[in-house]
Coordinates of C-alpha atoms and ligand atoms in Angstrom, one line a residue:
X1 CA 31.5 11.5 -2.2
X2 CA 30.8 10.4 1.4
X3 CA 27.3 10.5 2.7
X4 CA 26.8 8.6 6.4
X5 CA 22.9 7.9 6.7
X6 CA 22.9 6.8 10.6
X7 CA 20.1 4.0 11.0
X8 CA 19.1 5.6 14.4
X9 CA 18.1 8.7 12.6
X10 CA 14.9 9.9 13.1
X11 CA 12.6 9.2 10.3
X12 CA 12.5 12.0 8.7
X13 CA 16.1 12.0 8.7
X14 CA 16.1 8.7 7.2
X15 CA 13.7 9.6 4.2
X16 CA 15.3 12.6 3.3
X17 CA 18.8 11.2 3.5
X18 CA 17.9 7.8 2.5
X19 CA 20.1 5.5 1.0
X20 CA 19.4 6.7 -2.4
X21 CA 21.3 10.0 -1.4
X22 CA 24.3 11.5 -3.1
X23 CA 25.4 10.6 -6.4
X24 CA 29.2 9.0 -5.9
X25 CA 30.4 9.9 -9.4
X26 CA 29.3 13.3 -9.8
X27 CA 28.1 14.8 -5.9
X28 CA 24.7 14.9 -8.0
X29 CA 22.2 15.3 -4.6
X30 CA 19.3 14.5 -6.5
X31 CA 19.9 10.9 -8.1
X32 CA 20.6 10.3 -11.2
X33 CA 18.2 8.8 -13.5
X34 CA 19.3 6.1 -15.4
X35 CA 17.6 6.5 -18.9
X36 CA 18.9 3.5 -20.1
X37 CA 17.2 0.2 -21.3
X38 CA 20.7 -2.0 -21.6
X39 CA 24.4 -1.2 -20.0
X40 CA 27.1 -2.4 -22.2
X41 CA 29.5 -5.2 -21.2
X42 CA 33.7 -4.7 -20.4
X43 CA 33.9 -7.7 -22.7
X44 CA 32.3 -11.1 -23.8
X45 CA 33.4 -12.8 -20.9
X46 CA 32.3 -9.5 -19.0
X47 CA 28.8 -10.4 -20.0
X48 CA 28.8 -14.1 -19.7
X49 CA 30.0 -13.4 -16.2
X50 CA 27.3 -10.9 -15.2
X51 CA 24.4 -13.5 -16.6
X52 CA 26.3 -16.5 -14.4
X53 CA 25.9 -13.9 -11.1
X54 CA 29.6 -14.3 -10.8
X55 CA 30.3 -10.2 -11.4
X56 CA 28.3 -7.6 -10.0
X57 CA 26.9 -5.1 -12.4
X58 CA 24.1 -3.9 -14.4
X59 CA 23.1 -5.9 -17.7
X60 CA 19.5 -4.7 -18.7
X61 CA 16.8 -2.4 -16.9
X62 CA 14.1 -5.2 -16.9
X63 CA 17.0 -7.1 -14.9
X64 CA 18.1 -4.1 -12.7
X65 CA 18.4 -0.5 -13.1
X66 CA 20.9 1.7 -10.8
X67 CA 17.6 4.5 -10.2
X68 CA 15.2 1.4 -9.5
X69 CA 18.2 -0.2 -7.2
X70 CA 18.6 2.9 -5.1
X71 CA 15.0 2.8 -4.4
X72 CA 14.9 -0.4 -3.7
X73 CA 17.3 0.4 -1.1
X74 CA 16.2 3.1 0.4
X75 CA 12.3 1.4 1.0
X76 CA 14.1 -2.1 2.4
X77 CA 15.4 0.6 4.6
X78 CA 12.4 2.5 5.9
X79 CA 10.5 -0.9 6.1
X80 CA 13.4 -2.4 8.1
X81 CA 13.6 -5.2 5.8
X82 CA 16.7 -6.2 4.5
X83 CA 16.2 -6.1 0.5
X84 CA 13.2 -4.4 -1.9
X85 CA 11.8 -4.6 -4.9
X86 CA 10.3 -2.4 -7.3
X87 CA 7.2 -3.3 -9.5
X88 CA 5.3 -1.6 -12.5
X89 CA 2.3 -1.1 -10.2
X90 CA 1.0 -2.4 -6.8
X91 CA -0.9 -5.1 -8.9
X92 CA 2.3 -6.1 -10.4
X93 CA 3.8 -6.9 -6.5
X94 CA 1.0 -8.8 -6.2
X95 CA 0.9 -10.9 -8.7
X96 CA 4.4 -11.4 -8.4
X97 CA 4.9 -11.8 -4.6
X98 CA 1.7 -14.7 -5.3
X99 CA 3.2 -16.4 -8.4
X100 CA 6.8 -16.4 -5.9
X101 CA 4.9 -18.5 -3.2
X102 CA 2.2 -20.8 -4.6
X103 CA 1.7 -23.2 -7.4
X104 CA -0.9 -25.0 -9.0
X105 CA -2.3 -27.0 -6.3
X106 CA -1.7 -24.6 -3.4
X107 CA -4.0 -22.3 -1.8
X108 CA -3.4 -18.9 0.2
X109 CA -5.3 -16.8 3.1
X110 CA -6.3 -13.5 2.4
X111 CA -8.9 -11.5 4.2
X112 CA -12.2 -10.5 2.7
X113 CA -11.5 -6.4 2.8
X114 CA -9.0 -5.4 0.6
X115 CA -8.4 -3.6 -3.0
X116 CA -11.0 -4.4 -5.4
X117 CA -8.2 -5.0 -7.8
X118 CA -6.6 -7.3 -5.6
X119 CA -9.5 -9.0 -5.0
X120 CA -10.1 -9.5 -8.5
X121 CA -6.6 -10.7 -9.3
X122 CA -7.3 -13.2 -6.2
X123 CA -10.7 -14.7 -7.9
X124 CA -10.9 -14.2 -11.4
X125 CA -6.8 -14.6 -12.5
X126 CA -5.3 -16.7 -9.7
X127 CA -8.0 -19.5 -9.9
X128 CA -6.7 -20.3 -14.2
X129 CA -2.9 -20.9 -13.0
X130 CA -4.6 -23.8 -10.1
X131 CA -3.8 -21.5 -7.2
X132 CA -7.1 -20.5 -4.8
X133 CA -7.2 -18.2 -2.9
X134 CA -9.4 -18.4 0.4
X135 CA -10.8 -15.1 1.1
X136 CA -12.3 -14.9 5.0
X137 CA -13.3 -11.7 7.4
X138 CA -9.9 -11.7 9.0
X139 CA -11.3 -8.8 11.5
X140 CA -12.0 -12.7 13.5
X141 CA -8.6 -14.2 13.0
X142 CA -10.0 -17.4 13.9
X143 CA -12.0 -17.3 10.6
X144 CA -7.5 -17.0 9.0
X145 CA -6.7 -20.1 11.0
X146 CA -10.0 -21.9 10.1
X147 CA -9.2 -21.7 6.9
X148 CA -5.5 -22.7 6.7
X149 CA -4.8 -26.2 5.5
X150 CA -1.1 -28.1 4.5
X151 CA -1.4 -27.0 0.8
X152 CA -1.6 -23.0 2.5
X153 CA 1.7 -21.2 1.6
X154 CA 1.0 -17.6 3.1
X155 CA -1.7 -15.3 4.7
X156 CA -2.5 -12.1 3.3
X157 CA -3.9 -9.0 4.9
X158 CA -4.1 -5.3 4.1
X159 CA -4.7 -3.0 7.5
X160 CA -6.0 -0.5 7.3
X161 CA -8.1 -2.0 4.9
X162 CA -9.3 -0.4 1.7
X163 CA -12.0 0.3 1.8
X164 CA -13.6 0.3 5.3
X165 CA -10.8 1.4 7.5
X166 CA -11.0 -2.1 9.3
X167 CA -7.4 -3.2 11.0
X168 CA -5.9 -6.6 11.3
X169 CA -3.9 -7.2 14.2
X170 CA -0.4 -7.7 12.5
X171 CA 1.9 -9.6 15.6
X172 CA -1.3 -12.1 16.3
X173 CA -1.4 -12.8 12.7
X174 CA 2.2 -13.4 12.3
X175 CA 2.1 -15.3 15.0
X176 CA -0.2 -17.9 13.6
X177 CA 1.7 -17.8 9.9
X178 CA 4.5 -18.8 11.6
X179 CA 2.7 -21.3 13.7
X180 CA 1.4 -22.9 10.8
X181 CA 5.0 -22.8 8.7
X182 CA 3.4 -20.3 6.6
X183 CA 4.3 -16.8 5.6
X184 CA 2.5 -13.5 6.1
X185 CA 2.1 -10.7 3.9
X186 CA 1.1 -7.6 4.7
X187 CA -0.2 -4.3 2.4
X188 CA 0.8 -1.3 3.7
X189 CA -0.4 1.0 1.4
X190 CA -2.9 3.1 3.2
X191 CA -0.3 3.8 7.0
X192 CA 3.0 3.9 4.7
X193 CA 6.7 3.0 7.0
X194 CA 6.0 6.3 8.9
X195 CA 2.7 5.1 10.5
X196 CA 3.5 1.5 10.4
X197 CA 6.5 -1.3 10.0
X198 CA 5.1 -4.8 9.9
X199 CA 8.2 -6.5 9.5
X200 CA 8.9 -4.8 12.9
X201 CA 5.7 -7.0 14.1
X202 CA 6.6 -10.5 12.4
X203 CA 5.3 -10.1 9.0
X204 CA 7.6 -11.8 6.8
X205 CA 6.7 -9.6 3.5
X206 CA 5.4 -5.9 3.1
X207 CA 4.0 -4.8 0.0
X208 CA 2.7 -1.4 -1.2
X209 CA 1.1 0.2 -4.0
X210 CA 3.8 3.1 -4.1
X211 CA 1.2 4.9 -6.7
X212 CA -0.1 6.4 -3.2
X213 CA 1.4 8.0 -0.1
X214 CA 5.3 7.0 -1.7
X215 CA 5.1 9.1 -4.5
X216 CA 2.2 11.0 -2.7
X217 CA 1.6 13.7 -5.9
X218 CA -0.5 11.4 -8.4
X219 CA 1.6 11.5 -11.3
X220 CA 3.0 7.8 -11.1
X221 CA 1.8 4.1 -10.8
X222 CA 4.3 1.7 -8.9
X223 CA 4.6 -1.0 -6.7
X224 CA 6.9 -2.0 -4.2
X225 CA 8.1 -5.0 -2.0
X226 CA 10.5 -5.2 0.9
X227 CA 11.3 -8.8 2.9
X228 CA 14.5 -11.0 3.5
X229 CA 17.3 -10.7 0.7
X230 CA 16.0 -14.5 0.2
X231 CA 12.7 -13.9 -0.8
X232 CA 13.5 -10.6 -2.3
X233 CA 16.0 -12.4 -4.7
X234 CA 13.7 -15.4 -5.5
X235 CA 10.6 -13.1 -6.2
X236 CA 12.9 -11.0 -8.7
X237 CA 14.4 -14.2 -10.2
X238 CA 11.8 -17.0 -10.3
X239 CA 8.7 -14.3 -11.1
X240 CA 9.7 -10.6 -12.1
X241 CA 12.4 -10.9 -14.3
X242 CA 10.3 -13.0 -16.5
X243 CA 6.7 -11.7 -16.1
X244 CA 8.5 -8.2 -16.9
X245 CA 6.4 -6.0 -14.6
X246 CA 8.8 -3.9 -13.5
X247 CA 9.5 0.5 -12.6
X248 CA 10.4 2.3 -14.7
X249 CA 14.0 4.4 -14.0
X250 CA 11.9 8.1 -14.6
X251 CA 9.1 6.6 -12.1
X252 CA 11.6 5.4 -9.8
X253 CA 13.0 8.6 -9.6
X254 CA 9.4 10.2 -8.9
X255 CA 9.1 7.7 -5.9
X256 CA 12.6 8.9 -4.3
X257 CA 11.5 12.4 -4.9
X258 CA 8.3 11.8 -3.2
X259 CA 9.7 10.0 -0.2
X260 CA 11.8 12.8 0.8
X261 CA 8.4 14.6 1.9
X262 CA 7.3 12.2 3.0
X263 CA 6.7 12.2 7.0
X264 CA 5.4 15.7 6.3
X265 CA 3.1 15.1 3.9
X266 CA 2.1 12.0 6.5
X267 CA 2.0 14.2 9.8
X268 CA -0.5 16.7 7.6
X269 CA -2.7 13.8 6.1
X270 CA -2.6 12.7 9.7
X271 CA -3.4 15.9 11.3
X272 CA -6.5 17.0 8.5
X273 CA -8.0 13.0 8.7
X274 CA -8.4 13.2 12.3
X275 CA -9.9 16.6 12.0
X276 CA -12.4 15.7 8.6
X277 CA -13.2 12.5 10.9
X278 CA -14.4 14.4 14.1
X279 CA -16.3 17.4 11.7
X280 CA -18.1 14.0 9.9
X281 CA -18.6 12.3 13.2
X282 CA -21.3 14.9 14.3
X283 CA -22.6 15.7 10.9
X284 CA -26.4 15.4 10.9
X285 CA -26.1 14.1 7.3
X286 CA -24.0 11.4 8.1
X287 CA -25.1 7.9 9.1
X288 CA -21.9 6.2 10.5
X289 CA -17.6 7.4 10.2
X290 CA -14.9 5.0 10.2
X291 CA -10.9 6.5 11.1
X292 CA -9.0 4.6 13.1
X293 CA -8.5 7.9 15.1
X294 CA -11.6 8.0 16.8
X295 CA -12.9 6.1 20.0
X296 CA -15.4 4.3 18.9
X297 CA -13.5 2.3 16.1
X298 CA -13.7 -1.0 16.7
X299 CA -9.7 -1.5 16.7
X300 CA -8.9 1.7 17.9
X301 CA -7.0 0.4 20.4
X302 CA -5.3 -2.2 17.5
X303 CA -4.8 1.1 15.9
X304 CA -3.0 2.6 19.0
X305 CA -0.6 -0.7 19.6
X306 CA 0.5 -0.9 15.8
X307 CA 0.2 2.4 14.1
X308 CA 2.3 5.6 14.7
X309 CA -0.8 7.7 13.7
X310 CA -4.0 7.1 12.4
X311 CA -3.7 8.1 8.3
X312 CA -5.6 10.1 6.2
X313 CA -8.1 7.3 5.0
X314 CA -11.5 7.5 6.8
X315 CA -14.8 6.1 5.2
X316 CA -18.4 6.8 6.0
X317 CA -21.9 6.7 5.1
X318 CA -24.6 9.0 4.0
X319 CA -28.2 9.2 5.7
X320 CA -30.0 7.9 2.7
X321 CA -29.3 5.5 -0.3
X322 CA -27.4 5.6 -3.4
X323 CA -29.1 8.8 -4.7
X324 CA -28.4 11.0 -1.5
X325 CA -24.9 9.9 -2.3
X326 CA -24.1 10.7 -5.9
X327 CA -25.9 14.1 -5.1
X328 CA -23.7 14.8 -2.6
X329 CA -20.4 14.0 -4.6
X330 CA -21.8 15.7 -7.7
X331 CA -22.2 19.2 -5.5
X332 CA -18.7 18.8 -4.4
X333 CA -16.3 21.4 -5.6
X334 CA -12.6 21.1 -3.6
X335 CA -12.5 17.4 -3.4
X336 CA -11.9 15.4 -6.4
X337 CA -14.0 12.7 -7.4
X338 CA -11.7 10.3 -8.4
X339 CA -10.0 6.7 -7.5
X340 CA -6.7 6.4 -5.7
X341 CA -5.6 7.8 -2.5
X342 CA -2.8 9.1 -0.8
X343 CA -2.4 12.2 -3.4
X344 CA -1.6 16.2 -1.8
X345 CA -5.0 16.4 -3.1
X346 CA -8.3 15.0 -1.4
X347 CA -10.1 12.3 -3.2
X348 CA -13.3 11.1 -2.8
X349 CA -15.1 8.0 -3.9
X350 CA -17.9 5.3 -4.2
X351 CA -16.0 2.0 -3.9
X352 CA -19.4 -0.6 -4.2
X353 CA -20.0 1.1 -7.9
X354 CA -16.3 1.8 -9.0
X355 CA -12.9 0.6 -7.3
X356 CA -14.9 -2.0 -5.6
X357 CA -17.1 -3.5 -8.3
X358 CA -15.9 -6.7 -9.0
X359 CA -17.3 -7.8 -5.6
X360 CA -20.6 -9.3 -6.0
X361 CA -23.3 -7.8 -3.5
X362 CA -22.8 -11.0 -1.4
X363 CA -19.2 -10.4 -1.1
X364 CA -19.3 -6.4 -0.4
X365 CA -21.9 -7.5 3.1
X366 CA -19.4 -10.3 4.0
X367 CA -16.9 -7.7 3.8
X368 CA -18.7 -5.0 5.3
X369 CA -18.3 -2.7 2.7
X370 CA -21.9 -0.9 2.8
X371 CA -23.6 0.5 -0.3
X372 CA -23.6 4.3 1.1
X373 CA -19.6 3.9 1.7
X374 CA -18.1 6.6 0.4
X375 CA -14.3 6.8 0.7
X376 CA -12.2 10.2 1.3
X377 CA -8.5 10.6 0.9
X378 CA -8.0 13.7 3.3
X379 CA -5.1 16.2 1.2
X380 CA -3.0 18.3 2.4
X381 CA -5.1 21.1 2.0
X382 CA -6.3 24.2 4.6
X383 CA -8.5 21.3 6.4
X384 CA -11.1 24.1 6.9
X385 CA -11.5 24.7 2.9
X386 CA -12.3 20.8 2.8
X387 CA -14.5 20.6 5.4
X388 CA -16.1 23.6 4.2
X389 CA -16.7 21.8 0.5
X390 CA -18.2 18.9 2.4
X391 CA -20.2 20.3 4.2
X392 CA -21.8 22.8 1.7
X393 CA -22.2 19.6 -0.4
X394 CA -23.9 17.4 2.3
X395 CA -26.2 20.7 2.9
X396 CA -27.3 19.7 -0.7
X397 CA -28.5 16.6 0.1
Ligands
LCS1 N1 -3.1 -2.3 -2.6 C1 -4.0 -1.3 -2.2 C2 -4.3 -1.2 -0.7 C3 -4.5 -0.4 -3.1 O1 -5.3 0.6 -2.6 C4 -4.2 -0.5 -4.5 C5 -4.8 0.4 -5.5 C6 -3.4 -1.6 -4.9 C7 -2.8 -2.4 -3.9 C8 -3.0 -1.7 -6.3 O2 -2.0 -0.8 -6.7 P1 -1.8 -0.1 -8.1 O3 -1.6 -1.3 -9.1 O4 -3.1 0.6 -8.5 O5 -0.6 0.7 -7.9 N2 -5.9 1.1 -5.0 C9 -6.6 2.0 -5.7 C10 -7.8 2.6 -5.2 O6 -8.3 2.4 -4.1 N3 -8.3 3.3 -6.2 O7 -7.6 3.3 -7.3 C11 -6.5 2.4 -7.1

């Protein structure tokens, strides 16, 4: 069944056509999914050839899966990278994309504002296997160079940052991994391909948590890689295939449903942030806003250079302490207390007491994560039902 997908397609062109697209055995438009935990061989030889790499073909879905392949594919190809991989969760590509690059002994660069899982899997697991990981305030890249010695094997930043909204500049970055011999890895969970291709700006590796804007409706957890074939076949090889923490084909299937929506499910998360952002800005109730978007953000310019839009992300803090807070998210109504991001509905959250809290209070001020930060997901709601449920809830206050 031929389907062309043009590269110089727009984007939207390119996620709903993608390379997952139609089904050659059957026309199926919607791809199949694969169900199946083992593929059986032609023959013995069949199978000893498959596990020697000299045939092509399927052998067992911890191995590869034709669902999780497609995409695979499909993300290499909105990240303009040339191969992907699919994980179990975002956790799981880090952990894996970590274990690919350093070994007892070695040490990598991260900055100091990122996931509160990621952090955690950076301190508390990464330190038993002999790998440490050096964790500075990369909004001063100097502090990243500073810290990079001849047992550093990459540099890792998320931009935007979760969860202060802070950017890293990804081509002056780059520029000093590959300076130093080193590799950088960037997160691009929170501006997705549509707002932002790092690979397009030197990085070498791009990582999400697909959990988020990729499958954009909250009903999976997923992880996913894109880089050079090279790295993208050593990371499955050496790490994944034998730490086991990969997609499943059902959740795989989820993601490549959600990416078809996904520039306009972007363009409205865009269009409702910037407008949540600007209604905060001039709240009386509120202390400070951070969103890319607006003026004033430190990087906004950064943000201008290196993102397509500015993302539905924006955190900010409440006049008062942690009590004028909690009141305010207990009155809320529309927005949904909860962790995670990037779902049709608007989340809201605390990160210091909950996706945050395995920062110590020392390490939440060196990464400028303030105790009144609360963090709001902007859905794709009517924007004026959710900034009417914030604002009768910051009334409460
Ligand atoms: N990277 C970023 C930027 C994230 O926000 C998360 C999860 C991860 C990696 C880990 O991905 P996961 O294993 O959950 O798929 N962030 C969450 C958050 O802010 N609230 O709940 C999860």
């Amino acid at each position: 069944m031929p389907h062309k997908v043009d590269e110089n397609w727009g984007f939207a062109s390119l996620t709903v056509h993608g390379s997952g697209g139609i089904d050659p055995l059957t026309g199926a438009v919607s791809p199949p999914i694969y169900q199946s935990s083992t593929f059986a061989f032609k023959n013995a030889q069949h199978g000893e050839d498959l596990f020697k790499g000299e045939a092509a073909g399927y052998i067992y879905s911890r191995l590869g899966n034709p669902t999780i392949a497609g995409l695979e594919k499909e993300m290499a190809f909105l990240e303009k990278g040339e191969a992907g991989l699919a994980f179990g969760s975002g956790m799981s590509a880090s952990f894996n994309i970590c274990i690919s690059l350093c070994s007892a002994g070695e040490n990598f660069v991260s900055s100091n504002t990122i996931y509160g899982g990621t952090h955690a899997l950076h301190k508390k697991v990464m330190p038993r296997l002999g790998i440490e990981p050096r964790e500075v305030d990369a909004t001063d890249l100097n502090n990243i160079e500073k810290a990079i010695d001849d047992k550093t094997k990459y540099i890792f930043i998320e931009t935007p940052a979760n969860p202060n909204l802070s950017l890293v500049d990804i081509e002056v970055c780059a520029e000093i991994a590959h300076r130093h011999d080193i590799l950088l890895v960037v997160d691009n969970t929170f501006a997705t391909p549509y707002l932002q291709q790092p690979l397009t700006l030197g990085a070498d590796i791009v990582m999400h948590s697909a959990t988020k804007y990729i499958g954009g409706h909250g009903d999976c957890v997923a992880g996913l890689a894109v880089s050079t074939k090279e790295f993208i076949n050593h990371c499955r090889k050496m790490s994944l295939n034998d730490t086991g923490g990969v997609l499943s084909p059902f959740n795989a299937w989820l993601l490549l449903r959600g990416l078809k929506t996904l520039t306009v499910r972007m363009d409205r998360h865009c269009e409702n942030g910037m407008r949540v952002a600007q209604f905060l800005a001039f709240h009386p109730k509120v202390e400070w806003v951070s969103y890319p978007g607006l003026r004033y953000h430190p990087e906004h310019e950064l943000a201008k250079k290196q993102m397509r839009k500015f993302g539905g992300m924006i955190a900010f803090g409440i006049k008062g302490g942690r009590e004028e807070s909690k009141r305010f998210l207990d009155n809320l109504n529309l927005c949904t207390l909860a962790v995670s991001l990037g779902d049709c509905d608007t989340l809201i959250s605390h990160p210091s007491s909950t996706t945050h809290s395995s920062y110590t209070d020392e390490e939440l001020a060196e990464a400028n994560i303030a105790p009144n930060l609360i963090r709001i997901s902007v859905g794709i709601e009517d924007c004026s039902d959710i900034m009417d449920d914030l604002n009768q809830a910051l009334r409460k206050i």
